[in-house]
Tab-separated table of C-alpha atoms in Angstrom:
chain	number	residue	atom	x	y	z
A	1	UNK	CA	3.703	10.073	10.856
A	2	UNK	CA	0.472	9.540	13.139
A	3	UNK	CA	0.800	10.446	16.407
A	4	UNK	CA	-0.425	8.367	19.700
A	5	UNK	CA	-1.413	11.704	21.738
A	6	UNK	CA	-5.208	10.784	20.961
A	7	UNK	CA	-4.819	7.160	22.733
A	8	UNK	CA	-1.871	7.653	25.293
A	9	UNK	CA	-3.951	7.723	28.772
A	10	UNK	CA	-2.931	11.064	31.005
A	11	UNK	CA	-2.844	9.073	33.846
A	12	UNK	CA	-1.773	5.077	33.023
A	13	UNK	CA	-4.551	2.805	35.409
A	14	UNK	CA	-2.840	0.554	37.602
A	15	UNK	CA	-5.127	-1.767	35.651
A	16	UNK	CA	-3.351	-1.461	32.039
A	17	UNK	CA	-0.338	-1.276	34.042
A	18	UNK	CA	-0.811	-4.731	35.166
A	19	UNK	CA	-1.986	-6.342	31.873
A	20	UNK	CA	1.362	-4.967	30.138
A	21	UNK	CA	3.049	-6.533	33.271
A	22	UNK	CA	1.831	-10.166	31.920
A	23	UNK	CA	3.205	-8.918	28.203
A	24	UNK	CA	6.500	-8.131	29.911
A	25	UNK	CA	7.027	-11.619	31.315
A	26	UNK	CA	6.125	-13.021	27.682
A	27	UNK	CA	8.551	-10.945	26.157
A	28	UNK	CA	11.193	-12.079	28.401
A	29	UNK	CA	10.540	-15.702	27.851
A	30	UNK	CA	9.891	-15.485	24.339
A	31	UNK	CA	12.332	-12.909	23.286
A	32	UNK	CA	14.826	-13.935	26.350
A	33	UNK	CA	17.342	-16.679	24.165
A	34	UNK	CA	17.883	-14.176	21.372
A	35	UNK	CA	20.611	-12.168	21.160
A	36	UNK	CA	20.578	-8.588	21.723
A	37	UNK	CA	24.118	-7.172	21.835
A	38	UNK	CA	25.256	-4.043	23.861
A	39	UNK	CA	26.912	-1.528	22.048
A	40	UNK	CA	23.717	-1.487	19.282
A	41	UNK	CA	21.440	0.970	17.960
A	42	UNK	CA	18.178	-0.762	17.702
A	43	UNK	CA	15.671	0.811	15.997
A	44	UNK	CA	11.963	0.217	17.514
A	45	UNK	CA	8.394	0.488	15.833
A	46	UNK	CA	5.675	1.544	18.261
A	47	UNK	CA	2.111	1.781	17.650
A	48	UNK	CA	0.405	3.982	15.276
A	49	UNK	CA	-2.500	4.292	17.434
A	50	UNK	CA	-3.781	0.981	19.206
A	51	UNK	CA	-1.400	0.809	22.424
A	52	UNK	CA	-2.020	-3.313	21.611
A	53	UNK	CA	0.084	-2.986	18.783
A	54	UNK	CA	3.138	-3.044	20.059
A	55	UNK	CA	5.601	-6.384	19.500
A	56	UNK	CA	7.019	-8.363	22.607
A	57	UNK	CA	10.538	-8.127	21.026
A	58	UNK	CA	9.491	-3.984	21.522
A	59	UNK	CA	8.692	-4.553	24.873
A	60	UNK	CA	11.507	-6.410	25.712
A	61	UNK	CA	14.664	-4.303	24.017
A	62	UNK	CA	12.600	-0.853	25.790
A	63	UNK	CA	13.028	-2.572	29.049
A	64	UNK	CA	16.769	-3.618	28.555
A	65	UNK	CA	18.287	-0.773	26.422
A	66	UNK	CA	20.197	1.465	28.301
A	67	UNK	CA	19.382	5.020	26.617
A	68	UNK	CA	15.994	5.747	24.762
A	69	UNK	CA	16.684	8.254	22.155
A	70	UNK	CA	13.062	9.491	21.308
A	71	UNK	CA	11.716	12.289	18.515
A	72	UNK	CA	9.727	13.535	21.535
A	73	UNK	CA	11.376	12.562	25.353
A	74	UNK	CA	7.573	13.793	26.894
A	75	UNK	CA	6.052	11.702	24.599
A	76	UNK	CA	8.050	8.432	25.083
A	77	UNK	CA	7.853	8.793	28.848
A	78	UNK	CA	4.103	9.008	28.431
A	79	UNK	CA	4.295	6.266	26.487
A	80	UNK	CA	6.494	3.585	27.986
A	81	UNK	CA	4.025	5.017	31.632
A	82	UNK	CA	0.993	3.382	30.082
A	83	UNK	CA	2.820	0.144	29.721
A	84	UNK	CA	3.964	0.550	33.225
A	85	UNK	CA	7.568	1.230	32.950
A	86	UNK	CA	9.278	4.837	33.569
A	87	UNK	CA	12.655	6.169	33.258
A	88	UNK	CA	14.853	8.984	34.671
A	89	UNK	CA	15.553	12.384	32.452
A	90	UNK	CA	19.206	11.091	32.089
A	91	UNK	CA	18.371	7.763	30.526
A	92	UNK	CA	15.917	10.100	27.706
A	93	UNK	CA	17.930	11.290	24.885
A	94	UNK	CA	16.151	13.493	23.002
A	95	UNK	CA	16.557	13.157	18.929
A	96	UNK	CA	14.271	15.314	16.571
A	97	UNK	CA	14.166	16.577	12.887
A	98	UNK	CA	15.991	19.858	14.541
A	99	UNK	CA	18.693	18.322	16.284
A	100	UNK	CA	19.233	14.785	14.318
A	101	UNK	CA	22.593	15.000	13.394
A	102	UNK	CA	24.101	16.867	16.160
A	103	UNK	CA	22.627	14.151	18.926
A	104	UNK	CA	24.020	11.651	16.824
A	105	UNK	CA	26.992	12.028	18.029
A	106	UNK	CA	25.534	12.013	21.785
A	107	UNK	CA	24.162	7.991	20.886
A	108	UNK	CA	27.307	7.006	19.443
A	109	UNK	CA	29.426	8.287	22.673
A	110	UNK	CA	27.009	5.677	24.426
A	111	UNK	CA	27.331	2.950	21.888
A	112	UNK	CA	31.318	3.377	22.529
A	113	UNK	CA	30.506	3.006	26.200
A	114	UNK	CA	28.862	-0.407	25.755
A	115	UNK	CA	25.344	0.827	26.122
A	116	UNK	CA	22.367	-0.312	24.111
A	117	UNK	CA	20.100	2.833	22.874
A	118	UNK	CA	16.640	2.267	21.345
A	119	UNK	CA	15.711	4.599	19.462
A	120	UNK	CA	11.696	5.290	18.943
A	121	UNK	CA	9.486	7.848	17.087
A	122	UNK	CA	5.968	9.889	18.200
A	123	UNK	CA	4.289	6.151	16.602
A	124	UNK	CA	5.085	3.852	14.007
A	125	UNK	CA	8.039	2.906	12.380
A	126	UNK	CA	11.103	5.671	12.628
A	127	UNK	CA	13.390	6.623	9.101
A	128	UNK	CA	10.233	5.902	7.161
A	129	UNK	CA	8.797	9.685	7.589
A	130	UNK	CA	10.160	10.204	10.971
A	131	UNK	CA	13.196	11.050	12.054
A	132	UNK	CA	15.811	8.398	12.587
A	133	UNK	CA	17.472	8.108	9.340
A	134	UNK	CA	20.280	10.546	9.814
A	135	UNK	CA	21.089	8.877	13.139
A	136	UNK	CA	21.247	5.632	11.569
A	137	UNK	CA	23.885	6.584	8.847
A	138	UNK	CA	25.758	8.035	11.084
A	139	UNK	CA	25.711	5.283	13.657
A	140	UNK	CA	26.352	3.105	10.741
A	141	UNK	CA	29.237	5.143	9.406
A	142	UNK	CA	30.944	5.098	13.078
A	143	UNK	CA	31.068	0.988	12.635
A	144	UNK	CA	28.458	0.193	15.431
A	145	UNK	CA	25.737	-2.196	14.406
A	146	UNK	CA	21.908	-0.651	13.592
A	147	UNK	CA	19.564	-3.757	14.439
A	148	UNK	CA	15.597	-2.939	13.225
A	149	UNK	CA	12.517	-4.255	15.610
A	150	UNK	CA	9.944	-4.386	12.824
A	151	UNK	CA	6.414	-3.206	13.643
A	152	UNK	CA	3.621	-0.622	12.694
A	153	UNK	CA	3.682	1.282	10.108
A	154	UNK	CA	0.222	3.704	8.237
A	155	UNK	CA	1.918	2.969	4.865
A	156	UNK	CA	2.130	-0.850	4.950
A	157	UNK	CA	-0.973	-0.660	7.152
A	158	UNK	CA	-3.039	0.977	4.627
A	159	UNK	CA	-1.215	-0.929	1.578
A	160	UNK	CA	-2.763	-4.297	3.088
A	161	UNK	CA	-6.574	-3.175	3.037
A	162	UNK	CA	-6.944	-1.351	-0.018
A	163	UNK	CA	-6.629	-3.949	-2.206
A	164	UNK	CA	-4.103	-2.637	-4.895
A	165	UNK	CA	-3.757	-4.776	-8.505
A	166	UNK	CA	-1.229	-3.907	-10.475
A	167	UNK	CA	3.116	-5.044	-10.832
A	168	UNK	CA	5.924	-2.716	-10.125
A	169	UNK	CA	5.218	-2.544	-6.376
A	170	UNK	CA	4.786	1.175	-4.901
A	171	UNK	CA	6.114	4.734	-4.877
A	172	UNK	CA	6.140	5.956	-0.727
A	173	UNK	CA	5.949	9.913	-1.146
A	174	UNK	CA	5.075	10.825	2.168
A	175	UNK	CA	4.031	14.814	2.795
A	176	UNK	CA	3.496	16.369	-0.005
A	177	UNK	CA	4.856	20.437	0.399
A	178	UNK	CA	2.566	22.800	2.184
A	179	UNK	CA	3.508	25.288	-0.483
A	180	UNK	CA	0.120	25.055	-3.006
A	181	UNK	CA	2.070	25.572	-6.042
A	182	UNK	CA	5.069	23.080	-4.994
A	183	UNK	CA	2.515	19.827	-4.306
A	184	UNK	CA	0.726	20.567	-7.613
A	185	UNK	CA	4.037	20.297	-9.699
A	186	UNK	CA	4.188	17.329	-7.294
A	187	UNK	CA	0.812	15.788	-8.135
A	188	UNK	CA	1.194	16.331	-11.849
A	189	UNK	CA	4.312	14.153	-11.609
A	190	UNK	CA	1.485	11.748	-10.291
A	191	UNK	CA	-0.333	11.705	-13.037
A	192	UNK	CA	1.780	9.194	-15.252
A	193	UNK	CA	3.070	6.870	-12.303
A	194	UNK	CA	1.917	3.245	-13.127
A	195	UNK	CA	2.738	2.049	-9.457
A	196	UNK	CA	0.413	2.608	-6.496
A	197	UNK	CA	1.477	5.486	-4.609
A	198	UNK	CA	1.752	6.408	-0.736
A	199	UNK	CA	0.908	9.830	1.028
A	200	UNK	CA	0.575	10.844	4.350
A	201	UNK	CA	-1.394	14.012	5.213
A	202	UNK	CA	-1.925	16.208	8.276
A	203	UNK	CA	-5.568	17.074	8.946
A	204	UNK	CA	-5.865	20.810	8.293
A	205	UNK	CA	-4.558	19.975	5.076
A	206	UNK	CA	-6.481	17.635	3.557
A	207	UNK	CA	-8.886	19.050	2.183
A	208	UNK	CA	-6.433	21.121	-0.285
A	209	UNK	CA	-4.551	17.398	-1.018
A	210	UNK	CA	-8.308	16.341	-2.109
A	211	UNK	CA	-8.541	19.583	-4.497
A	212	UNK	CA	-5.476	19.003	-5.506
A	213	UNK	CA	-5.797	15.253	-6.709
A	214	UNK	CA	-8.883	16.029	-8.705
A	215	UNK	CA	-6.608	16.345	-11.447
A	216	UNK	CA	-6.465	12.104	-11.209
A	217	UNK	CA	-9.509	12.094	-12.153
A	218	UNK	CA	-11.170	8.212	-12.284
A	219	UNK	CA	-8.352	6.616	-10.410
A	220	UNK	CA	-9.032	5.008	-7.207
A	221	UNK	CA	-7.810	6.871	-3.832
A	222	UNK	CA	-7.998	4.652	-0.511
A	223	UNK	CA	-8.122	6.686	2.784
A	224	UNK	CA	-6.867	5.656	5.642
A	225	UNK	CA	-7.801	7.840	8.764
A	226	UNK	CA	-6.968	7.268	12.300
A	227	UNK	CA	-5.676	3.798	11.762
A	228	UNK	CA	-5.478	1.303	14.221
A	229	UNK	CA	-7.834	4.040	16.174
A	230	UNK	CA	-11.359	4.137	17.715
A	231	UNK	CA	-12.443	5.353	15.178
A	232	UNK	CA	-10.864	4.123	12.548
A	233	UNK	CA	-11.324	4.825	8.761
A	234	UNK	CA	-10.540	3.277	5.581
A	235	UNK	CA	-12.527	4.041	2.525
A	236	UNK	CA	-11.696	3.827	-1.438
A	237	UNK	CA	-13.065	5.986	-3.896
A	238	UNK	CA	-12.399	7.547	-7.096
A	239	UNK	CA	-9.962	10.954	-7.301
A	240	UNK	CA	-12.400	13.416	-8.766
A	241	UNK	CA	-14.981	12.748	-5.865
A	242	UNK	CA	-12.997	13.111	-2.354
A	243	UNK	CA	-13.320	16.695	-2.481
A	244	UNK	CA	-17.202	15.989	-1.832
A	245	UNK	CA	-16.779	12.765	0.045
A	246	UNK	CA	-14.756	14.940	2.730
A	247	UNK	CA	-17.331	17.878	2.600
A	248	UNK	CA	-20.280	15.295	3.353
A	249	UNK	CA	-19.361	14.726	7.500
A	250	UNK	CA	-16.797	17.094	9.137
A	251	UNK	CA	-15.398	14.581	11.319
A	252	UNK	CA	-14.002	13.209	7.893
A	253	UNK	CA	-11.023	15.582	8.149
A	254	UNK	CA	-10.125	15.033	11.606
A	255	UNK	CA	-7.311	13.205	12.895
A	256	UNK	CA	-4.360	11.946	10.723
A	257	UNK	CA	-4.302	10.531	6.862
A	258	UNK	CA	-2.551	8.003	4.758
A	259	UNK	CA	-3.660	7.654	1.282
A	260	UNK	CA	-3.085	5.199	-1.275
A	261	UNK	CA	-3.216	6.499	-5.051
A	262	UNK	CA	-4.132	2.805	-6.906
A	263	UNK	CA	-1.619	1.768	-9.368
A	264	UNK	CA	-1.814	3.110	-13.104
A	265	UNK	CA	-4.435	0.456	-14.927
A	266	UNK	CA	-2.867	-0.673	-18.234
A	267	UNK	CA	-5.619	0.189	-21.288
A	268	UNK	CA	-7.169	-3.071	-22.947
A	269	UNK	CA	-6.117	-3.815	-26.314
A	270	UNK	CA	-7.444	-5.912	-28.925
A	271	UNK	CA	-5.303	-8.748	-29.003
A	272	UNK	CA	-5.399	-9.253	-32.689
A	273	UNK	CA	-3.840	-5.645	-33.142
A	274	UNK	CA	-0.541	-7.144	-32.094
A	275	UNK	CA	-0.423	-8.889	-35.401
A	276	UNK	CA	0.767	-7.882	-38.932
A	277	UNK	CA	-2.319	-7.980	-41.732
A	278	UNK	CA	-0.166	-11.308	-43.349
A	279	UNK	CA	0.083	-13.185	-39.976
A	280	UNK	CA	-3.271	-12.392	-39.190
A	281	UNK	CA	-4.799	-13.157	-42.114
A	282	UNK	CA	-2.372	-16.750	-42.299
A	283	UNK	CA	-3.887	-17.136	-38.894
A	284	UNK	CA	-7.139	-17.166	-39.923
A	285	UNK	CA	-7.423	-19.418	-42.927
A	286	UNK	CA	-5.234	-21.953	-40.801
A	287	UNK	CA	-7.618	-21.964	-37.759
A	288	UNK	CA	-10.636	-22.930	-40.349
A	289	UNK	CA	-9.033	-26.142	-41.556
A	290	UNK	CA	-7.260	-26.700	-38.731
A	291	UNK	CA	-6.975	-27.504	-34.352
A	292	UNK	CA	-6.198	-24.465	-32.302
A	293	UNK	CA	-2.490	-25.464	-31.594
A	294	UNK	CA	-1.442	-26.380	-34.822
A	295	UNK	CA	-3.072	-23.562	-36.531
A	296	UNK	CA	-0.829	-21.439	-34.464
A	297	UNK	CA	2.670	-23.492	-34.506
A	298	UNK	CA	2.369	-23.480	-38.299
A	299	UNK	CA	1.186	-20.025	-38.897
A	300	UNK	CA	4.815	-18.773	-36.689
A	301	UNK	CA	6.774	-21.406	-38.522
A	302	UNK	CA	5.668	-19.804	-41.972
A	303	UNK	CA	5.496	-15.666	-40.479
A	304	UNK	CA	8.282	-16.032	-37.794
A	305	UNK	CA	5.087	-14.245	-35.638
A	306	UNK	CA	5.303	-14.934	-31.824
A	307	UNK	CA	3.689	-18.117	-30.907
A	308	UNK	CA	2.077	-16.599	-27.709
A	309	UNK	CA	1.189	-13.166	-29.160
A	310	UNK	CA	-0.953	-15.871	-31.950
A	311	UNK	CA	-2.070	-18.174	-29.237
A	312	UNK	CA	-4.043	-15.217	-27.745
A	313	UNK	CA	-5.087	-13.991	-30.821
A	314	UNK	CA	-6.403	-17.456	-32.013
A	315	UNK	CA	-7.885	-17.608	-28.935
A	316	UNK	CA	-9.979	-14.225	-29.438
A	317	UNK	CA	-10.709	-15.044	-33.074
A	318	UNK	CA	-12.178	-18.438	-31.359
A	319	UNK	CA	-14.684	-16.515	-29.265
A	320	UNK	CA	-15.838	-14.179	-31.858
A	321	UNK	CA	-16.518	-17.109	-33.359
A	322	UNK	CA	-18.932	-19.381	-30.728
């Protein structure tokens, strides 16, 4: 997902040191009665790009774990420096796309030894579109418990500012292939989802994704860019025009994407073409001579027609009416 290199300070001031000292202490009082048993594979959410972002309970299981498997062991150290802590190359375990399954085996030797190992991605949430899935099946499967620290994410972090109507939830898709004829086939499946769907894109290509969704036509896209970041981006706009919108500024394709295609909106329809021409028409003549609700009661009592499919209808017929 989005990576923290962007944020992460070279050289961690004494000053943000100290803040994240205070955070510490919270942590430990807050999170200090709960129980966090050895022999565990907790799985940790870091930030996505605002160092701020990170939970106490994160804090808190990073400081007592005994191992820190990490996607990227230069990265973490960089990482847990700016929040003041550091650890020795032995207690770094590193646990990548390349080497997943094979180090898997390394973290459950550790579990069996009593230790606790968190495991963390480059930012956000690991198994989602990170690594970390593999490990925790495996973990899992070897009967040692997998205990989730919940925290950022760029899907659910986009999902809860572009402002998506529709049922049926959403479709998380990730990265689309880099192969140009593989993610059209893929976008064309698009094309007929009724949910909202998630994508995640790296900056240098982005630009082809926007080409590529063109073929959505009217429906709404929502960008995220940089989240959480300085400079931060989230924008909603229809399919057939992100081509231009990211041609307009060319810091628009810098730094890393989430996009949101809206859910699938259901067509309008008339709702007196639910009806057959006898219901309808018994519909009508009752609704002259009679109120609203009775009209309709008798009118499904004589057709068998559904009383809330007529309700509507009657109420429709009502309007046209005033």
């Amino acid at each position: 997902m989005t990576r923290l290199s962007e944020t992460l300070p070279s050289e961690p001031s004494a000053a943000l040191s100290s803040v994240y000292g205070t955070a510490f202490q919270a942590a430990r009082e807050a999170v200090g009665p709960q129980n966090h048993p050895a022999s565990t594979l907790y799985v940790v959410a870091t930030p996505i790009g605002n160092l701020a972002d990170i939970t106490l309970r994160a804090l808190y299981v990073i400081e007592r774990a005994n191992t820190l498997a990490c996607e990227d062991t230069r990265h973490t150290q960089q990482l847990l420096r700016a929040y003041g802590l550091d650890r020795n190359n032995s207690q770094l375990l590193a646990v990548h796309q390349h080497n997943e399954a094979e180090a898997a085996a390394q973290v459950i030797a550790r579990l069996a030894q009593g230790e606790r190992v968190a495991y963390v991605s480059d930012a956000g949430t690991p198994a989602i579109s990170d690594p970390g899935a593999r490990l925790v099946a495996a973990v899992a499967a070897a009967g040692y418990r997998v205990m989730p620290l919940p925290g950022a994410s760029s899907v659910t972090t986009l999902l809860s500012a572009a402002g998506v109507v529709g049922e049926g939830g959403f479709v998380f898709t990730g990265f689309l292939s880099s192969k140009a004829a593989e993610r059209q086939r893929a976008i064309e499946t698009l094309v007929g989802e009724q949910r909202a769907v998630v994508l995640l894109e790296a900056p240098h290509r982005i630009e082809a994704l926007a080409q590529a969704l063109n073929i959505l036509g009217g429906r709404l896209v929502t960008i995220g860019r940089e989240l959480t970041k300085q400079f931060e981006t989230v924008h909603t706009l229809e399919a057939q025009k992100l081509t231009a919108w990211f041609a307009e500024h060319t810091d628009r394709v810098r730094g890393e994407f989430a996009l949101v295609i809206h859910a699938l909106e259901k067509p309008k329809t008339d709702p007196t073409e639910a009806l057959d021409a006898s219901s309808l028409r018994t519909l009508k003549l009752l609704l002259t001579e009679l109120p609203l609700k009775t009209a309709v009661k008798m009118t499904s009592d004589i057709t068998g027609a559904s009383k809330n499919v007529l309700y509507d209808t009657a109420l429709s017929l009502k309007k046209g009416l005033e």
